[in-house]
Coordinates of C-alpha atoms in Angstrom, one line a residue:
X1 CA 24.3 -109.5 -52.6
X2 CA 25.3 -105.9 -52.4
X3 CA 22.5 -103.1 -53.5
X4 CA 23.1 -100.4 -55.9
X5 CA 21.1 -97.6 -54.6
X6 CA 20.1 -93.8 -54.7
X7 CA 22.9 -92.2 -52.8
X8 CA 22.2 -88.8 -51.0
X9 CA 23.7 -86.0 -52.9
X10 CA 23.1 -83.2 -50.7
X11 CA 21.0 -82.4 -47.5
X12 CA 18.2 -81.0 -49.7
X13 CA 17.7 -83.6 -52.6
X14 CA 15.5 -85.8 -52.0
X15 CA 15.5 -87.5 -55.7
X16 CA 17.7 -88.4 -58.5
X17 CA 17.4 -89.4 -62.1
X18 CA 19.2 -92.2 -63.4
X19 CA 20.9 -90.5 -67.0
X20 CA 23.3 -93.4 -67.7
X21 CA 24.4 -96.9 -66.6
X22 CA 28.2 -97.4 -67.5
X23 CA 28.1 -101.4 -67.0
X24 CA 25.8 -104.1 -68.9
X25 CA 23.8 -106.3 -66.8
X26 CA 26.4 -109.7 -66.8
X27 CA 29.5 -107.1 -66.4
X28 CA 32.1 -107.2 -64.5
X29 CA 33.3 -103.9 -62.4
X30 CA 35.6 -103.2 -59.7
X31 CA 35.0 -101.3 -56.3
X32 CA 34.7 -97.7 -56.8
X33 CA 34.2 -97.8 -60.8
X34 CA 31.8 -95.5 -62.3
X35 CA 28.7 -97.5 -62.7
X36 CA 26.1 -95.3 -63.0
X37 CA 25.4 -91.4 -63.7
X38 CA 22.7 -89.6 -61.8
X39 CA 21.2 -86.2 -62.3
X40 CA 19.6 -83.8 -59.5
X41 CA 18.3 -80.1 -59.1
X42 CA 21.8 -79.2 -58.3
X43 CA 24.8 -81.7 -60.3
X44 CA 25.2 -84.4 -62.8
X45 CA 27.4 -86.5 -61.5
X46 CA 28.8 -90.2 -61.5
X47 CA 28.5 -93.0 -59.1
X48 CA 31.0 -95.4 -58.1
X49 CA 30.4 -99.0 -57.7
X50 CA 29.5 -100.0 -53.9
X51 CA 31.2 -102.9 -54.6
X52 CA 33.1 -105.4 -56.9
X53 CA 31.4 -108.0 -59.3
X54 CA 29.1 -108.6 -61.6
X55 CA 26.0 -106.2 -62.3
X56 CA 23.4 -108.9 -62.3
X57 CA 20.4 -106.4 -62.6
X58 CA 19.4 -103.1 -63.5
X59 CA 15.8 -102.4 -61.6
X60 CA 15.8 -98.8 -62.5
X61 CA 16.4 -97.9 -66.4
X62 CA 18.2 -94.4 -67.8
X63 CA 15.7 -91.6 -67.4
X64 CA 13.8 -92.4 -64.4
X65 CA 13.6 -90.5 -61.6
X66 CA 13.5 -91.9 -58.2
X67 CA 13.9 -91.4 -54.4
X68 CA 17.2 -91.3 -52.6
X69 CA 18.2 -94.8 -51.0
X70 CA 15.9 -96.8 -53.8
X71 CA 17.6 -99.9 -55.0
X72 CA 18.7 -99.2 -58.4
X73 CA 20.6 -102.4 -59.3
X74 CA 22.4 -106.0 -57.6
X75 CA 26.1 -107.0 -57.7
X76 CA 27.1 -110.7 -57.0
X77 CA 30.5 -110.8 -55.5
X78 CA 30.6 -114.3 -57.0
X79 CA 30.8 -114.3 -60.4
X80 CA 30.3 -118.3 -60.9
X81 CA 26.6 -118.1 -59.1
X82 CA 25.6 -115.4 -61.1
X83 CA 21.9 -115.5 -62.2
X84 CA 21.6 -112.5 -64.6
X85 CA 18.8 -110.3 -65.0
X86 CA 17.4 -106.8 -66.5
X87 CA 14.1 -104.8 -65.5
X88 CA 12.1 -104.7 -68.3
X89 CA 12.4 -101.5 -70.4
X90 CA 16.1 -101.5 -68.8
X91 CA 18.9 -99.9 -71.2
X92 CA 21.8 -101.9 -70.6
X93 CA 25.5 -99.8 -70.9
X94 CA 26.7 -100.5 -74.2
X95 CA 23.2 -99.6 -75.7
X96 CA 23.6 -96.0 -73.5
X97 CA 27.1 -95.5 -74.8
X98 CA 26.0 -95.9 -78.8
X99 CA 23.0 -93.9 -78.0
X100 CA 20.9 -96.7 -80.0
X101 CA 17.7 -98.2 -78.3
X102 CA 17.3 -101.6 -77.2
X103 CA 17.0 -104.7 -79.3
X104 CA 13.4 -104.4 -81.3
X105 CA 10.4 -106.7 -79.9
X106 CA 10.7 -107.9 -83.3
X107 CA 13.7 -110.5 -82.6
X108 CA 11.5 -111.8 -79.8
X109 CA 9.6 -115.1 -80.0
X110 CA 11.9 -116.3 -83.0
X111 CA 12.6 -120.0 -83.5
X112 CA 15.3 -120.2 -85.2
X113 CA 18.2 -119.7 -82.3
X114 CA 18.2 -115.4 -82.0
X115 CA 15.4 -115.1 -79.9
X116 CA 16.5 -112.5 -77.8
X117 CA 15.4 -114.0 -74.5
X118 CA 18.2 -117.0 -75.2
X119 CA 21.0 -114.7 -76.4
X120 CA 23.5 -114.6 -73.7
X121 CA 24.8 -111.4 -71.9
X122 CA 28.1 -111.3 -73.7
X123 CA 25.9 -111.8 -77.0
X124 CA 23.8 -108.8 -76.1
X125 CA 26.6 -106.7 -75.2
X126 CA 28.2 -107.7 -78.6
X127 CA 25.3 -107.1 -80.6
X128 CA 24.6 -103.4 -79.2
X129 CA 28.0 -102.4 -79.4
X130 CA 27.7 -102.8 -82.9
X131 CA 25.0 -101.7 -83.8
X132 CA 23.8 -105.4 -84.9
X133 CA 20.4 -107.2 -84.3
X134 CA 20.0 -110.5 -83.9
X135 CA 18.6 -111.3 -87.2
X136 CA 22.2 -109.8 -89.0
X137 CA 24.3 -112.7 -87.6
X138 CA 24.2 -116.3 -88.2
X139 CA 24.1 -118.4 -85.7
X140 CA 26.3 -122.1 -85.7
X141 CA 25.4 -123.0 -82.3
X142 CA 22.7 -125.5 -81.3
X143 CA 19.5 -125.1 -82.9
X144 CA 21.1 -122.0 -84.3
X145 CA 21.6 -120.0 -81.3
X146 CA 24.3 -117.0 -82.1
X147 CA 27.6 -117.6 -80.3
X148 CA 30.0 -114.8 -79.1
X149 CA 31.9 -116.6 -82.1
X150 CA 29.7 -115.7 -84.4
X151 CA 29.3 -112.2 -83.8
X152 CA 33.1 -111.5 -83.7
X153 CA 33.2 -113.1 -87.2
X154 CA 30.3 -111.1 -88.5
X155 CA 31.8 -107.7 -87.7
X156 CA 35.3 -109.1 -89.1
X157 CA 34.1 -110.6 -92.3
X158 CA 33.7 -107.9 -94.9
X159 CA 30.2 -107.1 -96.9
X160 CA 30.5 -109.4 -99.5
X161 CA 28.4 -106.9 -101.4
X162 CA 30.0 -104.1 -100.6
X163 CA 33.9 -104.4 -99.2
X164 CA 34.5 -102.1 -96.9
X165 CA 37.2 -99.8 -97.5
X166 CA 39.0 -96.5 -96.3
X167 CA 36.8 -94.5 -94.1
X168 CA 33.9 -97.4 -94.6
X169 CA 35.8 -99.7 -93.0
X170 CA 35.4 -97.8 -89.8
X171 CA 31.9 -97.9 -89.4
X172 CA 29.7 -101.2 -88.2
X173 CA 28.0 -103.8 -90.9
X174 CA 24.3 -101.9 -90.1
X175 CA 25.9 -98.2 -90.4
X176 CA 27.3 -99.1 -93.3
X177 CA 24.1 -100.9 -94.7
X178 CA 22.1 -97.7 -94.3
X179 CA 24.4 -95.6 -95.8
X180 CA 24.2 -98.1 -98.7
X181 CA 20.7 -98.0 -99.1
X182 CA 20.5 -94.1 -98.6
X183 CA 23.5 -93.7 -101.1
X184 CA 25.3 -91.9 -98.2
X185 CA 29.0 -92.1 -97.8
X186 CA 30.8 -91.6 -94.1
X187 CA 31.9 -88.2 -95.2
X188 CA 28.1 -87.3 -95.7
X189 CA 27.2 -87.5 -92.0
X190 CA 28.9 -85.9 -89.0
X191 CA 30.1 -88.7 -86.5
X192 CA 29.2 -88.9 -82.5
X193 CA 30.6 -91.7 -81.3
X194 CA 33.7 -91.9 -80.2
X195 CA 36.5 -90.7 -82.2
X196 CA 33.8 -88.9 -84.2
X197 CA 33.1 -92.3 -85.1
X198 CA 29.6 -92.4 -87.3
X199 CA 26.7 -94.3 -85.4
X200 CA 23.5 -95.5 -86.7
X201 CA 21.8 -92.5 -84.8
X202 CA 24.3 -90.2 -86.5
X203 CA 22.9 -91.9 -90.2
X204 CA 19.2 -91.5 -89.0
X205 CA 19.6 -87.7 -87.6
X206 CA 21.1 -87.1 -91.4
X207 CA 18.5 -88.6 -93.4
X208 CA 15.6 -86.5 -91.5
X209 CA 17.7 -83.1 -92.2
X210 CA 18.2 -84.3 -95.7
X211 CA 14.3 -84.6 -95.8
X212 CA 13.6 -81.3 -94.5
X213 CA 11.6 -82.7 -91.7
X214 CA 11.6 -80.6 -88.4
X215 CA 13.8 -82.4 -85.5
X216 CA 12.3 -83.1 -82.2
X217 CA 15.2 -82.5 -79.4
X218 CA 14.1 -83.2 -76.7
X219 CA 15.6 -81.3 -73.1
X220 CA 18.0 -83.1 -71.4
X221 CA 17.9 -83.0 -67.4
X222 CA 20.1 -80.7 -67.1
X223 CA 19.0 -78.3 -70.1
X224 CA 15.7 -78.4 -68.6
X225 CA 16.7 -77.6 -64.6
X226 CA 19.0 -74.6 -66.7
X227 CA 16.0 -73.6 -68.5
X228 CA 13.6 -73.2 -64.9
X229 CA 16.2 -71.5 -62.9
X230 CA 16.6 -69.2 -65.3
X231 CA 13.3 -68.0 -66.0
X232 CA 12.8 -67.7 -62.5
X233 CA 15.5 -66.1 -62.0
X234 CA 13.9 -63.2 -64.3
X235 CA 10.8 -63.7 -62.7
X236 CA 12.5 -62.8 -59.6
X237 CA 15.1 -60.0 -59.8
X238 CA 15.1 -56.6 -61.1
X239 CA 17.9 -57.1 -63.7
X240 CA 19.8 -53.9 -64.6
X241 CA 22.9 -54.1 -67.2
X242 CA 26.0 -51.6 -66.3
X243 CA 29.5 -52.2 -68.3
X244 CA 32.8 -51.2 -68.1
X245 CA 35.5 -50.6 -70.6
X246 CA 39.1 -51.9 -69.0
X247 CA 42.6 -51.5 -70.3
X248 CA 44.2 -55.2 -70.0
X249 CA 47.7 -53.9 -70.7
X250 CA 49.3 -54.3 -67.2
X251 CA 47.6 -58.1 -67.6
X252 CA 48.5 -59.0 -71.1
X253 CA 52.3 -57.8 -70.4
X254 CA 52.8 -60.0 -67.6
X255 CA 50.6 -62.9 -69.7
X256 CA 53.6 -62.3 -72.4
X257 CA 56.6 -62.4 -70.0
X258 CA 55.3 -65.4 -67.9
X259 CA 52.7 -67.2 -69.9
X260 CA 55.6 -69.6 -71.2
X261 CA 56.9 -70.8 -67.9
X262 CA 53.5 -70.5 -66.6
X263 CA 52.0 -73.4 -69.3
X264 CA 55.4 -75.4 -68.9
X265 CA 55.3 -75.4 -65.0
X266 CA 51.4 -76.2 -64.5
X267 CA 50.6 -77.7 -67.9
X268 CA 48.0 -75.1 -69.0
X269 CA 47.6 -71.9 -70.3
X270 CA 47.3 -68.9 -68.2
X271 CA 44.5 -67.1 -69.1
X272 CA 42.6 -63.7 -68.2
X273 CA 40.1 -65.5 -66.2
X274 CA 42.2 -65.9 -63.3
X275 CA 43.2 -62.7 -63.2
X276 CA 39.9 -61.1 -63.3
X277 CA 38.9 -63.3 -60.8
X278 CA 41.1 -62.3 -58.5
X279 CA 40.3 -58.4 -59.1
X280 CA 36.4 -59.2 -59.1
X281 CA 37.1 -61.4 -55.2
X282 CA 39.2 -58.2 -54.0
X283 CA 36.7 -55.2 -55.4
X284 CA 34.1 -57.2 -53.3
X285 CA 36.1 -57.1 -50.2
X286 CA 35.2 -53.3 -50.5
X287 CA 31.9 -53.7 -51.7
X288 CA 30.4 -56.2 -49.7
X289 CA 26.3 -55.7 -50.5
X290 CA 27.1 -57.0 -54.1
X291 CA 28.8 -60.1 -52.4
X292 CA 25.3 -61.3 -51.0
X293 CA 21.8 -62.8 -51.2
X294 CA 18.8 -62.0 -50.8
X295 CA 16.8 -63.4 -47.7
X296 CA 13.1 -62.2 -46.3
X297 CA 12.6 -58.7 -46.6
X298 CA 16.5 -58.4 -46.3
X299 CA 19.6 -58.4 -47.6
X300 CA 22.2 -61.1 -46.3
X301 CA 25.8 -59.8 -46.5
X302 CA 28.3 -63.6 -46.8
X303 CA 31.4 -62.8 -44.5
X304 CA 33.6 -64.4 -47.0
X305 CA 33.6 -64.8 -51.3
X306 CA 32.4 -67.9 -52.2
X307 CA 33.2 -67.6 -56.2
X308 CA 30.8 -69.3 -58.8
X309 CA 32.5 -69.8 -62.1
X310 CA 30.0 -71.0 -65.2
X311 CA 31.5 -73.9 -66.9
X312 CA 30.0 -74.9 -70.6
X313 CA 29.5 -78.6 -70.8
X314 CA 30.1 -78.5 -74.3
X315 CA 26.9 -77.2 -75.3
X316 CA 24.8 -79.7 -73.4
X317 CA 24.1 -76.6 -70.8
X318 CA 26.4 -75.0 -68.0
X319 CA 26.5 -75.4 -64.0
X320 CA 28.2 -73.4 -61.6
X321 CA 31.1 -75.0 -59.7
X322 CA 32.4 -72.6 -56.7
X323 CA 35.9 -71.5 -55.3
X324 CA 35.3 -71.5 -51.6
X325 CA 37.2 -68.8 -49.2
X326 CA 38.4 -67.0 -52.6
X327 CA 39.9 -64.1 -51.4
X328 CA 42.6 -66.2 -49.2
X329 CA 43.9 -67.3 -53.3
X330 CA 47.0 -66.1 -55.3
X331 CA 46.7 -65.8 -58.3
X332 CA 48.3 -68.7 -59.4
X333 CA 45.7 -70.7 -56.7
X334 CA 42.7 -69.4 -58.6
X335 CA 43.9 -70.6 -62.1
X336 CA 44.7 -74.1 -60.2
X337 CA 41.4 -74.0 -58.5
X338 CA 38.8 -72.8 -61.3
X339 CA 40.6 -75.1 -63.9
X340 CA 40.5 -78.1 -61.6
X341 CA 36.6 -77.4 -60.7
X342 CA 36.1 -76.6 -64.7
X343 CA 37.5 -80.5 -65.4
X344 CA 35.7 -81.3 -62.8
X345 CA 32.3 -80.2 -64.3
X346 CA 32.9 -81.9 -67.8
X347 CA 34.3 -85.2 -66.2
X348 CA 31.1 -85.7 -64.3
X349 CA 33.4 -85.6 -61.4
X350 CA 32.3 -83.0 -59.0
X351 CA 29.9 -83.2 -55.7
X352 CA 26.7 -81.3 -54.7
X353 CA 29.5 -79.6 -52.2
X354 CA 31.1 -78.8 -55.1
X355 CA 28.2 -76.7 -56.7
X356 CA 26.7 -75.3 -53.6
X357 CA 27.2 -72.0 -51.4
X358 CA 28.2 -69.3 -54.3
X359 CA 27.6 -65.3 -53.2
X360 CA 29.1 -64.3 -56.4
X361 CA 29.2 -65.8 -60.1
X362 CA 31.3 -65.0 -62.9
X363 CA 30.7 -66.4 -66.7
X364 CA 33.6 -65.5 -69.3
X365 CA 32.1 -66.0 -72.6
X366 CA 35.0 -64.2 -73.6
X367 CA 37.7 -66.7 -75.5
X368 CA 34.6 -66.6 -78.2
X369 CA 35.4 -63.2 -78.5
X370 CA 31.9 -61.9 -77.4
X371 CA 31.8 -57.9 -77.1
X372 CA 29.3 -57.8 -74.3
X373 CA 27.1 -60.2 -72.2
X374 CA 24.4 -59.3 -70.3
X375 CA 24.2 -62.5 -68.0
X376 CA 21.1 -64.0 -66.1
X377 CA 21.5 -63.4 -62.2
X378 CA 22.5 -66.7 -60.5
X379 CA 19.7 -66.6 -57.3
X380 CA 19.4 -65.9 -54.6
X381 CA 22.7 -64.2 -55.5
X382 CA 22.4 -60.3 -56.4
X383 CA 25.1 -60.3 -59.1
X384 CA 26.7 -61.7 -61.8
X385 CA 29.7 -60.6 -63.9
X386 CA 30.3 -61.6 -67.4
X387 CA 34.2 -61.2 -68.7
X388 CA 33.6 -60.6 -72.8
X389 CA 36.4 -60.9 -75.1
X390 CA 39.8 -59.0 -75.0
X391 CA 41.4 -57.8 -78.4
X392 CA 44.4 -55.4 -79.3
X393 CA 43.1 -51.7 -80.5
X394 CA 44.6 -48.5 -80.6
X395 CA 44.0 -45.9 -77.4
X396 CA 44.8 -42.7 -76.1
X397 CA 47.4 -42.9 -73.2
X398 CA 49.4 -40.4 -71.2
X399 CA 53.2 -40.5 -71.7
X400 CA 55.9 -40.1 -68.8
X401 CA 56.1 -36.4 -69.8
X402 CA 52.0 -35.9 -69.5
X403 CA 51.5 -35.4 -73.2
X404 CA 49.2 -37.8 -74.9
X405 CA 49.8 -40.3 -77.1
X406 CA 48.3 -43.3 -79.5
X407 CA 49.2 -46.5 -78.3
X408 CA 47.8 -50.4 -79.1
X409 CA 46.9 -52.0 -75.9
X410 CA 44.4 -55.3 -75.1
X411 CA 41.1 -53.8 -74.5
X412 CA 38.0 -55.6 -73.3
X413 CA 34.4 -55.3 -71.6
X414 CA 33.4 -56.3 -68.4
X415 CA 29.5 -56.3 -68.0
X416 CA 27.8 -56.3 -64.2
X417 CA 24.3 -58.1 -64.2
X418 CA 22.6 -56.6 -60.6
X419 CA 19.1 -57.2 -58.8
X420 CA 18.0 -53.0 -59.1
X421 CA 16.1 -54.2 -55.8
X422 CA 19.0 -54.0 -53.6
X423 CA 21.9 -52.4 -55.5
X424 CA 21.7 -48.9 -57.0
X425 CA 23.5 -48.2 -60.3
X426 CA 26.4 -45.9 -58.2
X427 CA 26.6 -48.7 -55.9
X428 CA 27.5 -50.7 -59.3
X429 CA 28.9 -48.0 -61.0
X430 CA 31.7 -47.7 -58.2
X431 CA 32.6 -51.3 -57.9
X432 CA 33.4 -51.8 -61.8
X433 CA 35.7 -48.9 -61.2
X434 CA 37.6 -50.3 -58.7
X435 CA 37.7 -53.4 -60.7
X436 CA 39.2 -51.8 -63.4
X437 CA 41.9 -50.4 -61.1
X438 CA 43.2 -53.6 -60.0
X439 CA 43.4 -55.1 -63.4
X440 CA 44.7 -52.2 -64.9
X441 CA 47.7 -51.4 -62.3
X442 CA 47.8 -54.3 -59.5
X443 CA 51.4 -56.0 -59.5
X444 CA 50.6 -59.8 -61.0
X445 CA 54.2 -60.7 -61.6
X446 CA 55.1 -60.9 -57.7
X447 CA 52.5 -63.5 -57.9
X448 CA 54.0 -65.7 -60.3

């Protein structure tokens, strides 16, 4: 019977913490499926299935942590000797996915058929996903025992109390219940379910901001690694702020002449990212100590650019995917590349390779339309640049004939985070100058 276990994700981790399991014990899942999600120091990623089957057991629940290569879970390759079972304490999928906790000890021990201990895998799996306990359906098997029947019928039979109508009608028998007994209505409570369907966690979280009670949030994994690195990455590093005012006219106009054929062509937008990018990988060919780490006592200058480019998870907290060898990309290679390792990030799809070996970061807070962003040094790195929003103001520019003039051109900040240990404020000073240079007159339409 094929293990489930740890897998290695990286040279240096030596642990992992189970966030999610995608399968209910009794599931079926093919070869290479996702199955699990793990979290490390470095990546939250997901886990295909080692092989095809049924999960039979889940040994080690979401939110523990455990070493590489434990067994985690068992797959039978033979789905008619299956023998299911679940570690105690064990979350099965479709309780993870609805974000509900598992059935209540008070179903246990019942006589009358719902006991949860008799309920059968499909049963369970139907009962979590909506948001039913055993106690809501009615059982017509022997000695009462709930059937898969049943439960289909109980989520397609109407309340006979209350039909269920128009946005109502979207929402399980026990989410509906509560709002009932809360005198809530679906438009009352923000949805988090899929779809922005409402969930019974989504009803609960409402009711304890409609009481004014505080709300405990606990850190996720990954909030929590975010929240270490970056207080010792304070701790660490002399942080000095320097910014620089650049004229994105020579950018926008080619945005505006290609951005159309561009989209249609790749099937995205082309943004300023890419562009700035590419100018921040070429100023550091010519300043090289901000394209480093720092090691004992020293300063290690990388041979080659090895771009980090934040990506937001959507508010759950950011990690750094990296663009390997970046100065050997076009222009039109680094808006490939950071967009594939940005979908990447929020799909859960990326490696530890994937996240490891930046000497420079970027973080481009800018389509929020920040002014200025003084960024938190990604160690042992000695810079970081933050790209802030670009808008369309009025300047002064020189004219073909030398004579000044008022024109409207795309104007934005670009703000240098450096360690004052091993870079001086010229040093700094000089590189966001040359920066500005090759945004502000480097020819981007031959690369298109």
């Amino acid at each position: 019977m094929p293990k489930v276990t740890m897998p290695q994700l990286g040279e240096t981790v030596a642990e992992g913490t189970v966030t999610k399991w995608f399968k209910a014990v009794g599931e079926t899942v093919d070869k290479g499926e996702a199955l699990f999600e793990v979290s490390t120091d470095k990546v939250d990623t997901e886990i295909p299935s080692p092989a095809g089957g049924t999960l039979t057991a889940i040994l080690v629940p979401a939110g523990q942590t455990v070493d590489v290569g434990t067994t985690l879970g068992l797959i039978d390759e033979e789905p008619e000797a299956v023998t299911v079972r679940e570690q105690p304490g064990a979350r099965n999928d479709a309780e993870a996915r609805a974000g509900d906790p598992p059935l209540p000890d008070s179903t246990r021990g019942r006589g009358d058929g719902t006991t949860a201990e008799r309920l059968s895998p499909v049963v369970r799996r139907l009962l979590a996903e909506h948001h039913l306990e055993p106690s809501d359906v009615v059982g017509t098997g022997p000695a009462g025992r709930i059937t898969r029947e049943d439960v289909l019928a109980h989520v397609a039979a109407p309340l006979a109390s209350t039909p269920a109508t128009g946005e109502d009608a979207a929402v399980s028998p026990v989410v509906r219940r509560l709002l009932r007994e809360h005198g809530l209505s679906v438009g009352d409570v923000v949805g988090t379910g899929p779809g922005g369907r409402v969930q019974r966690r989504d009803v609960e979280s409402a009711l304890t901001r409609s009481s004014g009670s505080d709300e405990v949030v606990p850190f996720s994994t990954i909030r929590r690694l975010t929240a270490e690195h970056m207080v010792r990455s304070k701790a660490t590093s002399a942080h000095t702020l320097m910014v620089r005012e650049i004229d994105y006219e020579n950018v926008e106009r080619v945005r505006r002449r290609h951005g159309a054929s561009f989209k249609e062509r790749e099937g995205y937008s082309l943004t300023y990212l890419p562009f700035n990018a590419v100018a921040a990988v070429q100023a550091l060919g010519e300043f090289p100590h901000l394209n480093a780490s720092v090691g004992d006592d020293a300063l290690i200058v990388h041979g080659s650019v090895n771009l980090g480019v934040a990506v937001d998870l959507d508010g759950q907290g950011l990690v750094v995917p990296v663009v390997r060898d970046a100065a050997a990309l076009s222009l039109g290679e680094m808006a490939a590349r950071v967009r594939a390792l940005a979908t990447g990030a929020r799909s859960k799809r990326l490696t530890v390779d994937d996240m490891s070996h930046g000497t420079f970061t970027i973080t481009n807070p800018g389509p929020y339309g920040t002014l200025m962003t003084g960024a938190i040094i990604n160690q042992p790195q000695v810079a970081i640049l933050a790209t802030d929003g670009v808008s369309r103001r009025p300047v002064v520019v020189t004219g073909a004939d030398g004579e000044e003039m008022i024109a409207i051109h795309s104007i934005g900040l670009v703000a240098l985070t450096f360690d004052h240990r091993v870079i001086d404020g010229a040093y700094a000073a000089r590189f966001l100058a040359r920066l500005a240079d090759i945004l502000e007159t480097r020819d981007w339409a031959r690369e298109l």
